[in-house]
mmCIF file of C-alpha atoms and ligand atoms in Angstrom:
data_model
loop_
_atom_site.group_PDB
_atom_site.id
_atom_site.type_symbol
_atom_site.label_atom_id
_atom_site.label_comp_id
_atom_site.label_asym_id
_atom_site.label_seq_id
_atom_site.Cartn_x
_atom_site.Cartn_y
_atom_site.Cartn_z
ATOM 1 C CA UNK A 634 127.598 155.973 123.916
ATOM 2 C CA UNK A 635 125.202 157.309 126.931
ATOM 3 C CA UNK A 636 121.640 156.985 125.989
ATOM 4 C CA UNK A 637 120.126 160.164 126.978
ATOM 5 C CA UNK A 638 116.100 159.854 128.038
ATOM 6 C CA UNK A 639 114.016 162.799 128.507
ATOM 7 C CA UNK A 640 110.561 161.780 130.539
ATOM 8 C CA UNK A 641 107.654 163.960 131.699
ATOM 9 C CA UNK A 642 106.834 164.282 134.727
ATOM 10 C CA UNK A 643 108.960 164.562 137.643
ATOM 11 C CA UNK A 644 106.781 163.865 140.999
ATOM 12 C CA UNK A 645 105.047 160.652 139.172
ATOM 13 C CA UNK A 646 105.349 157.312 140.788
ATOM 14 C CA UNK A 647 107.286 156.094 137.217
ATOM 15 C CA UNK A 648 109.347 159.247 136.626
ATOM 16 C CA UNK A 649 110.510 158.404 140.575
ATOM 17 C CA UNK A 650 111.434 155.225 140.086
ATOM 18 C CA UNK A 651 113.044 155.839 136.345
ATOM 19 C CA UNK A 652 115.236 158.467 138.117
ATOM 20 C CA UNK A 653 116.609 155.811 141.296
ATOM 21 C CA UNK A 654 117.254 152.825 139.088
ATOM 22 C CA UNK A 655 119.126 154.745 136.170
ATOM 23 C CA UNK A 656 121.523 152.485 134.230
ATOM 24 C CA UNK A 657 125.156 152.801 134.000
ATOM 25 C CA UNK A 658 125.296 154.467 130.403
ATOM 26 C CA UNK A 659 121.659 156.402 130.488
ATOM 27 C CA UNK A 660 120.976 159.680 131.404
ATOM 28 C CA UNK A 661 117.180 160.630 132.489
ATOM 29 C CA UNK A 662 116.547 163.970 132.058
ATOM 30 C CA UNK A 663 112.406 164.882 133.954
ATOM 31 C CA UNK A 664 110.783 167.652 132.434
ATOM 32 C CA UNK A 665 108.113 169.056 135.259
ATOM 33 C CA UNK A 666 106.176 171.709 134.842
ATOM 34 C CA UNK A 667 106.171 175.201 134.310
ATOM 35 C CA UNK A 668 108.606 173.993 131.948
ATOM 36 C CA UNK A 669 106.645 171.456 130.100
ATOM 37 C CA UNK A 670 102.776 171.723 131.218
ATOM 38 C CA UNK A 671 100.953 169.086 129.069
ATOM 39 C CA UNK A 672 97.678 171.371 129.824
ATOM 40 C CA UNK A 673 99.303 174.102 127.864
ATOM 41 C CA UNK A 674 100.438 172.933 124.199
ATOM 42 C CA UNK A 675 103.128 175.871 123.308
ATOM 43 C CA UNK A 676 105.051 174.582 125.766
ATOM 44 C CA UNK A 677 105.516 171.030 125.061
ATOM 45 C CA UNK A 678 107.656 171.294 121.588
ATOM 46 C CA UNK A 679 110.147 173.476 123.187
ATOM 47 C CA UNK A 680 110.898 171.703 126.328
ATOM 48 C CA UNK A 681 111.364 168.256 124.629
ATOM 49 C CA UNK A 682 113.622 170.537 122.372
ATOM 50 C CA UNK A 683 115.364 171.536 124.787
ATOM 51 C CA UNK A 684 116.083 168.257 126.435
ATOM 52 C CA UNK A 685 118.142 167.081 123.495
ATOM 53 C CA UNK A 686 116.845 163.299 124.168
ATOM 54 C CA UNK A 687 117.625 160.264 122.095
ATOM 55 C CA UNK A 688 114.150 158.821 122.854
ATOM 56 C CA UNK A 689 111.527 160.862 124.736
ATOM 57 C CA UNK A 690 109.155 159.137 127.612
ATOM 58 C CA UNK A 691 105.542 160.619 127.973
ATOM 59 C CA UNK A 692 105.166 159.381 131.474
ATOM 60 C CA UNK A 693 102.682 162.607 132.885
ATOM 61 C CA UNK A 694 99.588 161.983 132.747
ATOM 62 C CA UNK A 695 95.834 163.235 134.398
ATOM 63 C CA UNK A 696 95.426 160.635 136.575
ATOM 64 C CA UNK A 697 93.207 161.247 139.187
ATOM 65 C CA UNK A 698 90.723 158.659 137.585
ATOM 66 C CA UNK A 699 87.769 160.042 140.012
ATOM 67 C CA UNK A 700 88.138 163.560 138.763
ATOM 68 C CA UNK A 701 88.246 163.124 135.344
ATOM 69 C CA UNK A 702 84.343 162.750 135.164
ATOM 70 C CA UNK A 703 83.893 165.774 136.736
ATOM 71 C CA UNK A 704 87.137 167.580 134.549
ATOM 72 C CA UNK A 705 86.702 165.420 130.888
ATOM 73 C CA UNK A 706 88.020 168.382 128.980
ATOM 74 C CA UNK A 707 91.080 168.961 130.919
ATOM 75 C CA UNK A 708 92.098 164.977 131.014
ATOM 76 C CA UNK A 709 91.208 164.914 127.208
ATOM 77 C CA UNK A 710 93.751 167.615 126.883
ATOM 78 C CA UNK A 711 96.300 166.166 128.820
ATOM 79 C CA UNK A 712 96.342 162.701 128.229
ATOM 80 C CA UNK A 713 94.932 162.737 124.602
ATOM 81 C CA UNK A 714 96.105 166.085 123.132
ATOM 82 C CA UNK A 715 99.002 166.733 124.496
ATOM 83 C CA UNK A 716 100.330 162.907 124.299
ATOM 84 C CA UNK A 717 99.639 163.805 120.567
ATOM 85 C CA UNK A 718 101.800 167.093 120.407
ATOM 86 C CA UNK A 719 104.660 165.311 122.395
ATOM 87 C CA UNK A 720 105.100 162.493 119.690
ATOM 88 C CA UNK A 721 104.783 165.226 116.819
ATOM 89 C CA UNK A 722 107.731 166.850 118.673
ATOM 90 C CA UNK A 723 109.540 164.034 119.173
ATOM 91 C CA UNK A 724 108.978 163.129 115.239
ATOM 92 C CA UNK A 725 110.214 166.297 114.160
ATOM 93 C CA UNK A 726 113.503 165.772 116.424
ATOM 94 C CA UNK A 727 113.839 162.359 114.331
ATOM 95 C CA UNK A 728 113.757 160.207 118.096
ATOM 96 C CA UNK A 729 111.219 157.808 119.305
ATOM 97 C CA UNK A 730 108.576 158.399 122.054
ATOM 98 C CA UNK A 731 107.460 156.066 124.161
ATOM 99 C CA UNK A 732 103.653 156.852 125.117
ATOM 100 C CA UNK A 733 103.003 155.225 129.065
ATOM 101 C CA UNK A 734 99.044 153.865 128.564
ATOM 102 C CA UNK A 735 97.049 151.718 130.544
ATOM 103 C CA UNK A 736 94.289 149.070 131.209
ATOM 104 C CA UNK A 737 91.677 151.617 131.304
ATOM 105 C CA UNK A 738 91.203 151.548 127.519
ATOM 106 C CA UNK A 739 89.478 147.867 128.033
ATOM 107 C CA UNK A 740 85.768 148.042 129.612
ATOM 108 C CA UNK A 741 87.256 144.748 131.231
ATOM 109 C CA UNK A 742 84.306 142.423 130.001
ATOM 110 C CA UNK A 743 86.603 140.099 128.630
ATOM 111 C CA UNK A 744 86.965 136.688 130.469
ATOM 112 C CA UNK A 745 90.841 136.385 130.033
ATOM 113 C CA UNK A 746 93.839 138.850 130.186
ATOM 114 C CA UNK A 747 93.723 141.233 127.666
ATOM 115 C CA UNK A 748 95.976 140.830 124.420
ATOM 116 C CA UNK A 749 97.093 144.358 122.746
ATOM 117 C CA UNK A 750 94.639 143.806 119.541
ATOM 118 C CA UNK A 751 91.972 142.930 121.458
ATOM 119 C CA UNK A 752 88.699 145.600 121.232
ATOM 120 C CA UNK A 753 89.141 148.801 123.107
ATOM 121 C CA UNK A 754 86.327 150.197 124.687
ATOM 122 C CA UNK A 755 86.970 152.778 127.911
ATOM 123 C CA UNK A 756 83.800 153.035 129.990
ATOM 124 C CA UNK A 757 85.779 156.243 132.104
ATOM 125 C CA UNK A 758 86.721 159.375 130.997
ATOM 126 C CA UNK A 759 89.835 159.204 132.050
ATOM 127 C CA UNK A 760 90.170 155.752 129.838
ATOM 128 C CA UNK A 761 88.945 157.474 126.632
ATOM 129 C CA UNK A 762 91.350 160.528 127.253
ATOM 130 C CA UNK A 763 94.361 157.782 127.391
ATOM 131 C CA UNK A 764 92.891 155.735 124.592
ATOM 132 C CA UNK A 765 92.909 159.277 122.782
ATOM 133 C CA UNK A 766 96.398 159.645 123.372
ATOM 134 C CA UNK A 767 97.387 156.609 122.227
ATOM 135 C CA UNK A 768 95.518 157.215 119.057
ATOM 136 C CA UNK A 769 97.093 160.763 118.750
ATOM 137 C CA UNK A 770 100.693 159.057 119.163
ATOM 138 C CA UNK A 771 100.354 156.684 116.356
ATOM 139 C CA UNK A 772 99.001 159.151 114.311
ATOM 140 C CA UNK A 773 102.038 161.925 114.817
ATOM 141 C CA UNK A 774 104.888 159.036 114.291
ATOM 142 C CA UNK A 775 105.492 155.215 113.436
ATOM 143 C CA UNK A 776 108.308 155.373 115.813
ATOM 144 C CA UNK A 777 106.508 154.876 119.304
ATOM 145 C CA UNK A 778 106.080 152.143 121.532
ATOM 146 C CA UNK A 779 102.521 152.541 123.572
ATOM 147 C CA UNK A 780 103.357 150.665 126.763
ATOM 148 C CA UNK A 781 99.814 149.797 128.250
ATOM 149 C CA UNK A 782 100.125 149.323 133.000
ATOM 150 C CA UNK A 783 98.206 148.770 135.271
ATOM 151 C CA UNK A 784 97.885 148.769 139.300
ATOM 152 C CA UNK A 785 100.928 150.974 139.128
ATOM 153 C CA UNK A 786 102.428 150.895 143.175
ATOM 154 C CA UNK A 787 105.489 152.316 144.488
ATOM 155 C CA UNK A 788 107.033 154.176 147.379
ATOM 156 C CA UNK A 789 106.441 157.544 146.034
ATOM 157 C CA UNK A 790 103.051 159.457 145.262
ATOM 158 C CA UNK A 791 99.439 158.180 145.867
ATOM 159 C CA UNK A 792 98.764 154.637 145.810
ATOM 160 C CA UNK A 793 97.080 151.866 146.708
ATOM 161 C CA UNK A 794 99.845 149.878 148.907
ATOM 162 C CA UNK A 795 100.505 152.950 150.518
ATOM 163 C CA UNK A 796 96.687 153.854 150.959
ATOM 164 C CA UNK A 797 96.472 150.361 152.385
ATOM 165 C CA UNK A 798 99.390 150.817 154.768
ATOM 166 C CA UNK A 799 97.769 154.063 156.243
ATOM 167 C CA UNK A 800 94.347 152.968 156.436
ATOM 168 C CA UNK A 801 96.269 149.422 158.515
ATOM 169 C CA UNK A 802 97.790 152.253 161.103
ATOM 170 C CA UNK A 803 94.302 153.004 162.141
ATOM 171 C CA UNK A 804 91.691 149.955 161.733
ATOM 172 C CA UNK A 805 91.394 146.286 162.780
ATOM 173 C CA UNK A 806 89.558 145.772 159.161
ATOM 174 C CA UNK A 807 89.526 147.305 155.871
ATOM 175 C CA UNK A 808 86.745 146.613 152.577
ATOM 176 C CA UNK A 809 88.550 145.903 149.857
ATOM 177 C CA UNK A 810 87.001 145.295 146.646
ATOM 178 C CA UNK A 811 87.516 141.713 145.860
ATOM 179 C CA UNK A 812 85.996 141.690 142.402
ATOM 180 C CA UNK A 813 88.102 143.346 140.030
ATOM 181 C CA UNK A 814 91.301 141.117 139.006
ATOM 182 C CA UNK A 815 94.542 142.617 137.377
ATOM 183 C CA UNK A 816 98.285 142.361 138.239
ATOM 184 C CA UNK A 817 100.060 144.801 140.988
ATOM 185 C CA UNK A 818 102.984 146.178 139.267
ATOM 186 C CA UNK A 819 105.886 147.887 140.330
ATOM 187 C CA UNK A 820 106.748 151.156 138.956
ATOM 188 C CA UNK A 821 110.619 150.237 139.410
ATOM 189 C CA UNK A 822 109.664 147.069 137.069
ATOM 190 C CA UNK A 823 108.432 149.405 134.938
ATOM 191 C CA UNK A 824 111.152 151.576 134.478
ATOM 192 C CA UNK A 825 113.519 148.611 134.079
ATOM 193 C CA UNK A 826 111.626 147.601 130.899
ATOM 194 C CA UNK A 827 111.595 151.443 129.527
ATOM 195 C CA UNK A 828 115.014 151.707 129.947
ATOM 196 C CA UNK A 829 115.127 148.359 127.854
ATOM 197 C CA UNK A 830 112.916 149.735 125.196
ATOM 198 C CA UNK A 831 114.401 152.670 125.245
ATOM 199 C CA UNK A 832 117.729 150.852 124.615
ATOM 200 C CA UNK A 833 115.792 148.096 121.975
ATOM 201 C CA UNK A 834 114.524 151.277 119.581
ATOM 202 C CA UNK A 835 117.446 153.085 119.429
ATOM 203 C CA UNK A 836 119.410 150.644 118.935
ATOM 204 C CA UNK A 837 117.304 149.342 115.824
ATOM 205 C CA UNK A 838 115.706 151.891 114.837
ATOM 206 C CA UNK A 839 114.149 150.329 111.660
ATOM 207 C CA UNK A 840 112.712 147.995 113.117
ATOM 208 C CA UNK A 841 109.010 148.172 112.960
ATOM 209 C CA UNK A 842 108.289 145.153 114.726
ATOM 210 C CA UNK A 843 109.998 147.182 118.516
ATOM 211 C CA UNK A 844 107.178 149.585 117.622
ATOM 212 C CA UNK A 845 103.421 149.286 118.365
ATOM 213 C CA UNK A 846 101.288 148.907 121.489
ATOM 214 C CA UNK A 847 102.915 146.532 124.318
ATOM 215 C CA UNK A 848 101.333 145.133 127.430
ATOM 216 C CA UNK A 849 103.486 145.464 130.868
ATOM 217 C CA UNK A 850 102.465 144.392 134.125
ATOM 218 C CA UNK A 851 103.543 142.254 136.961
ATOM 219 C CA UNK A 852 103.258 138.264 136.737
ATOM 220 C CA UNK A 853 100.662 136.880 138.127
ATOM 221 C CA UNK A 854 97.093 138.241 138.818
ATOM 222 C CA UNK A 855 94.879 139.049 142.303
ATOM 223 C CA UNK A 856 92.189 140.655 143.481
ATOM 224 C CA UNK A 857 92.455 144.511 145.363
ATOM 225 C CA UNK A 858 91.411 142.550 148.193
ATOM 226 C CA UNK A 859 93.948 139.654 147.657
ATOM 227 C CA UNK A 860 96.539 142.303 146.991
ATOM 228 C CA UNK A 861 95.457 144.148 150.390
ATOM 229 C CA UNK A 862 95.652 140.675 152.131
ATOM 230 C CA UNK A 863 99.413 140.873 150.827
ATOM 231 C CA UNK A 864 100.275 144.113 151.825
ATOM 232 C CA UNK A 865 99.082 143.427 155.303
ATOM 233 C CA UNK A 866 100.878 140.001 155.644
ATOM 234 C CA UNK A 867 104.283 141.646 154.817
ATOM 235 C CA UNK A 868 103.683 144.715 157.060
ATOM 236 C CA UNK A 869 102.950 142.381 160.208
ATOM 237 C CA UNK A 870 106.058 140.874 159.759
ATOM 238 C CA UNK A 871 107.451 144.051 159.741
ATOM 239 C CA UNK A 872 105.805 144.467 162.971
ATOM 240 C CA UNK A 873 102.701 145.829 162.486
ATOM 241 C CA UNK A 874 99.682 144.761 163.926
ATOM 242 C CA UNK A 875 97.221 142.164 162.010
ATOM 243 C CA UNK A 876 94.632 144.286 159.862
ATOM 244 C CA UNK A 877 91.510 141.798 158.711
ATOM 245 C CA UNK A 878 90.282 142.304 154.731
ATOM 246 C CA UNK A 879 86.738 142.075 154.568
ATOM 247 C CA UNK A 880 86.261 141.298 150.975
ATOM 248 C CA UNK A 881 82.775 143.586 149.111
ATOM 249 C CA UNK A 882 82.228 144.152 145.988
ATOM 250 C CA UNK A 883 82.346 146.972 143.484
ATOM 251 C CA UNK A 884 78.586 147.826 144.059
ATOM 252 C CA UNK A 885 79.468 148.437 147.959
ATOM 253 C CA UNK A 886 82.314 150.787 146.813
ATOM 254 C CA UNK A 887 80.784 153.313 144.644
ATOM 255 C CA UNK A 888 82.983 155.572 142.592
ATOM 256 C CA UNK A 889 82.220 158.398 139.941
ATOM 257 C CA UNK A 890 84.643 156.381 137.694
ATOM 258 C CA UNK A 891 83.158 153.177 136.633
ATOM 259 C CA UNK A 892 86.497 150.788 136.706
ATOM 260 C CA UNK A 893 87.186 147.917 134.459
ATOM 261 C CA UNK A 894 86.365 144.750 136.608
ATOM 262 C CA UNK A 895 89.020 142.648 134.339
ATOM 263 C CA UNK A 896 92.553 144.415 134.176
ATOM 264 C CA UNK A 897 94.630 141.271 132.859
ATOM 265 C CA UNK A 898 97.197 141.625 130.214
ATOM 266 C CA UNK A 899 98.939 139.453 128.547
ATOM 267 C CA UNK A 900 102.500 140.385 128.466
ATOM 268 C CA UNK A 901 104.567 137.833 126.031
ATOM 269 C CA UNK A 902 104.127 140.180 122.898
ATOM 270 C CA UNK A 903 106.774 142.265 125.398
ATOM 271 C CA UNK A 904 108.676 139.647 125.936
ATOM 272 C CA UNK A 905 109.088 137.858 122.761
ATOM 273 C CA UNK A 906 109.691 141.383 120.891
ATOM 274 C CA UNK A 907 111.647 143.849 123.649
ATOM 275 C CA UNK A 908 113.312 140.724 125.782
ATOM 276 C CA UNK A 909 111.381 142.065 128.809
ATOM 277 C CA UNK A 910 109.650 140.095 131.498
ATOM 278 C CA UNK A 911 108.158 142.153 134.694
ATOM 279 C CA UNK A 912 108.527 139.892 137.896
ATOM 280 C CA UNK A 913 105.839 138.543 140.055
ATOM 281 C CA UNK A 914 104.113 140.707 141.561
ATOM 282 C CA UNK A 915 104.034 139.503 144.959
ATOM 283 C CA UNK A 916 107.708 139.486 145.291
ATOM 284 C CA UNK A 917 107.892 143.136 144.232
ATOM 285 C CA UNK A 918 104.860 144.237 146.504
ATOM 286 C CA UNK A 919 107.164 142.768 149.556
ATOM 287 C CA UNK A 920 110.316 144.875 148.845
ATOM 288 C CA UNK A 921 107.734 147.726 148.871
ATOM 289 C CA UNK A 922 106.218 147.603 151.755
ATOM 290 C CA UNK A 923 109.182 146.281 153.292
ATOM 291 C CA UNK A 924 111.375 149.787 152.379
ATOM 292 C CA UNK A 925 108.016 151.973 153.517
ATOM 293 C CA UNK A 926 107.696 150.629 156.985
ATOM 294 C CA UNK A 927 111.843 151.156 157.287
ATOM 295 C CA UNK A 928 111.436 154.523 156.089
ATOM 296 C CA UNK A 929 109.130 155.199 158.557
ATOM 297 C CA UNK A 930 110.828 153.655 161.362
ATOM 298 C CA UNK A 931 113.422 156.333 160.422
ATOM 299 C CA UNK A 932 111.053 158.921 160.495
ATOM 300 C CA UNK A 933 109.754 158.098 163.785
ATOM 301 C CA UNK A 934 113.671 157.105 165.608
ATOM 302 C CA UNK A 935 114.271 159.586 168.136
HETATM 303 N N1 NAP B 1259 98.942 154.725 138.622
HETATM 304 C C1 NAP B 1259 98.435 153.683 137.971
HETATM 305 O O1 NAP B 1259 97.915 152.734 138.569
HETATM 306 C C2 NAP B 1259 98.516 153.621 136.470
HETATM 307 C C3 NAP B 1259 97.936 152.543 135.813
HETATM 308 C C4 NAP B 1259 98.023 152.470 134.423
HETATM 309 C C5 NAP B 1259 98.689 153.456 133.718
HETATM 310 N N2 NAP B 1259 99.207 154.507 134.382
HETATM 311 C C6 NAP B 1259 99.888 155.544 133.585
HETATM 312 O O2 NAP B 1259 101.236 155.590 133.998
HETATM 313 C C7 NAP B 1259 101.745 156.917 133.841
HETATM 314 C C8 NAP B 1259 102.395 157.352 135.126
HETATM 315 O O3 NAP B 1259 101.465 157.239 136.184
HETATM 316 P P1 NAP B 1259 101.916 157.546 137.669
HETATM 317 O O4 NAP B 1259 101.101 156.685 138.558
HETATM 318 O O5 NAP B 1259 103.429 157.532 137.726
HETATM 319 O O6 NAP B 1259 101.408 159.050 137.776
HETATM 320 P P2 NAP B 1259 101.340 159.981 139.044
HETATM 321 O O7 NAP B 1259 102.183 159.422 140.134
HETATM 322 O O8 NAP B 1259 99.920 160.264 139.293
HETATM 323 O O9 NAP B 1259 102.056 161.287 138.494
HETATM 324 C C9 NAP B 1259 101.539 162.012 137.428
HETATM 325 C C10 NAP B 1259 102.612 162.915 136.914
HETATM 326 O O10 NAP B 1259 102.068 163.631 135.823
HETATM 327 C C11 NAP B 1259 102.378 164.996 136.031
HETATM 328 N N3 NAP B 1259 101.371 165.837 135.422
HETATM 329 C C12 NAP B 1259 100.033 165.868 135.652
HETATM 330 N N4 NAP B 1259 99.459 166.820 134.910
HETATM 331 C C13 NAP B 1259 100.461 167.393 134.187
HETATM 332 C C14 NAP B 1259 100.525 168.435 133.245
HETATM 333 N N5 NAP B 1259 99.448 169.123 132.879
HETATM 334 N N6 NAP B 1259 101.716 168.758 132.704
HETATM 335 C C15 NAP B 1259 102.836 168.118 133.085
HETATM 336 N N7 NAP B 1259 102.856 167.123 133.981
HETATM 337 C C16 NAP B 1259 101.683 166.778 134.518
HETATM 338 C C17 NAP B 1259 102.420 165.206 137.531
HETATM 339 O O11 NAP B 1259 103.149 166.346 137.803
HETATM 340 P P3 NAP B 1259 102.806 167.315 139.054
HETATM 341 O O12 NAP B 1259 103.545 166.748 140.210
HETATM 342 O O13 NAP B 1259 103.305 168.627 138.605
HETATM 343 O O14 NAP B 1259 101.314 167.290 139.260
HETATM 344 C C18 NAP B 1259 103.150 163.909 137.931
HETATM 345 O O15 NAP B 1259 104.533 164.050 137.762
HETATM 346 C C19 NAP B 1259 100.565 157.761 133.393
HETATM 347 O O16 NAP B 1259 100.604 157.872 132.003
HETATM 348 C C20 NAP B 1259 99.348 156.940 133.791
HETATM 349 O O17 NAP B 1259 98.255 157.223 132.952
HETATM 350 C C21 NAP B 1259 99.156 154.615 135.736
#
């Protein structure tokens, strides 16, 4: 029987790669706005409705982590609010929602990776809107799965391999913050291991123990710099020209968003519940940068 998964979003970097790698036997169905605007509740019932979804993916999100301080209201709304309306909906429809989180909730004090009971404590407002939201979705239904990321990359949307690979084009050097740790991860990793959580609640779906909060991130951990040094070792082989990473640190690289200088999680609750283990992260960063540089060698053929 087809598994049928509606997700939010439909430009995201995880909606993107959900909809390439579909599985024989699952349908993804993206919900983008006007259809479903998570800024404007009425709408968000009806469209999951509408999808007729055995499990529903909140993927959409506020995430221009800068902004939010300036725009707390509107990423409250988004990612707290409306992540709480969506798993209401999704309760009354009688199918579970999985609820895409993040590292963000941690203030990242802690001196190893962070294990999904440990103390939450955002110190952005775009953390506390996503910590909201998880709170909202375990208040509307038991039957979610809160899938915490981090150092989400692909080939689609705004990120940081890509922000690395253009800044490369036009400098011999690049500051890269060198100390805030956490592990790179692939949004194509990540929708692997939705589609086998997906699959996981409902195919049991009395299970309590597939339900809860779940770290998922690459294997492995770096620095942004180390993970810039990567990104510029695979693009040289690709041809491009050697770009140096002068490492700083967070105080030379002021932000409005104050960012969590440890990002680790521990993944084996993931694995020892769901059966899913996310690959290293290097290997995954290479196939990335590897397919951009191809794709825009295409671009630029005659
Ligand atoms: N990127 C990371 O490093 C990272 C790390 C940890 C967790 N996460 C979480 O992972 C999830 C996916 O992130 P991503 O990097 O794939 O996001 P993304 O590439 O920034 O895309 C965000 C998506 O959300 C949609 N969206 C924004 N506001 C919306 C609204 N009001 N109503 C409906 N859709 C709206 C956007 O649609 P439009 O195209 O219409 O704007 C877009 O499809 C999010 O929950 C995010 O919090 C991301």
């Amino acid at each position: 029987m087809t598994l049928r998964i509606a997700v939010t979003g439909w430009t995201g970097q995880i909606v993107c790669a959900m909809l390439e790698r579909v599985p024989v036997g699952v349908e993804v169905v993206a919900i983008r706005r006007p259809e479903l605007d998570l800024a404007v509740p009425r709408t968000i019932a009806p469209a999951l409705r509408a999808a007729r979804a055995d499990v529903i993916v909140n993927a959409a999100a506020y995430t221009a982590v800068d902004q939010a301080e300036s725009e707390p209201d509107l990423a409250m709304r988004v990612n707290g609010e409306a992540a709480g309306e969506a798993a209401r909906a999704a309760a009354r429809l009688g199918v579970p929602v999985i609820q895409i989180s993040t590292d963000y909730v941690f203030d990242g004090a802690l001196d190893r990776p962070y294990r999904e009971d440990d103390a939450v404590g955002p110190v952005s407002a775009y953390g506390a809107s996503k910590l909201a939201g998880e709170r909202a979705v375990a208040a509307a239904t038991p039957d979610h799965a809160i899938l915490r990321t981090a150092w989400v990359y692909s080939p689609f949307g705004k990120n940081f391999v890509r922000t690395m690979l253009r800044l490369g084009e036009a400098r011999e050097e690049v500051g890269v913050v060198a100390d805030q740790i956490g592990c790179p991860t692939s949004a194509f990793d990540i929708a692997d291991a939705i589609f086998a959580v997906a699959r996981n609640l409902r195919q049991r779906p009395g299970d309590p123990s597939l339900r809860g909060v779940f770290h998922m991130v690459g294997r492995g951990e770096t620095s942004w710099a180390g993970f810039a040094e990567a990104i510029f070792a695979e693009a040289e082989q690709h041809g491009r020209k050697p770009v140096r990473v002068r490492r700083i640190g967070t105080a030379d690289y002021p932000t409005p968003a104050r960012r969590p200088a440890n990002s680790r999680l521990e993944c084996t609750k993931l694995a020892a519940v769901h059966g899913v283990n996310l690959p290293e992260w290097h290997e995954a960063a290479r196939s990335c940068v590897a397919r951009l540089l191809a794709e825009e060698g295409g671009r630029q053929a005659p």
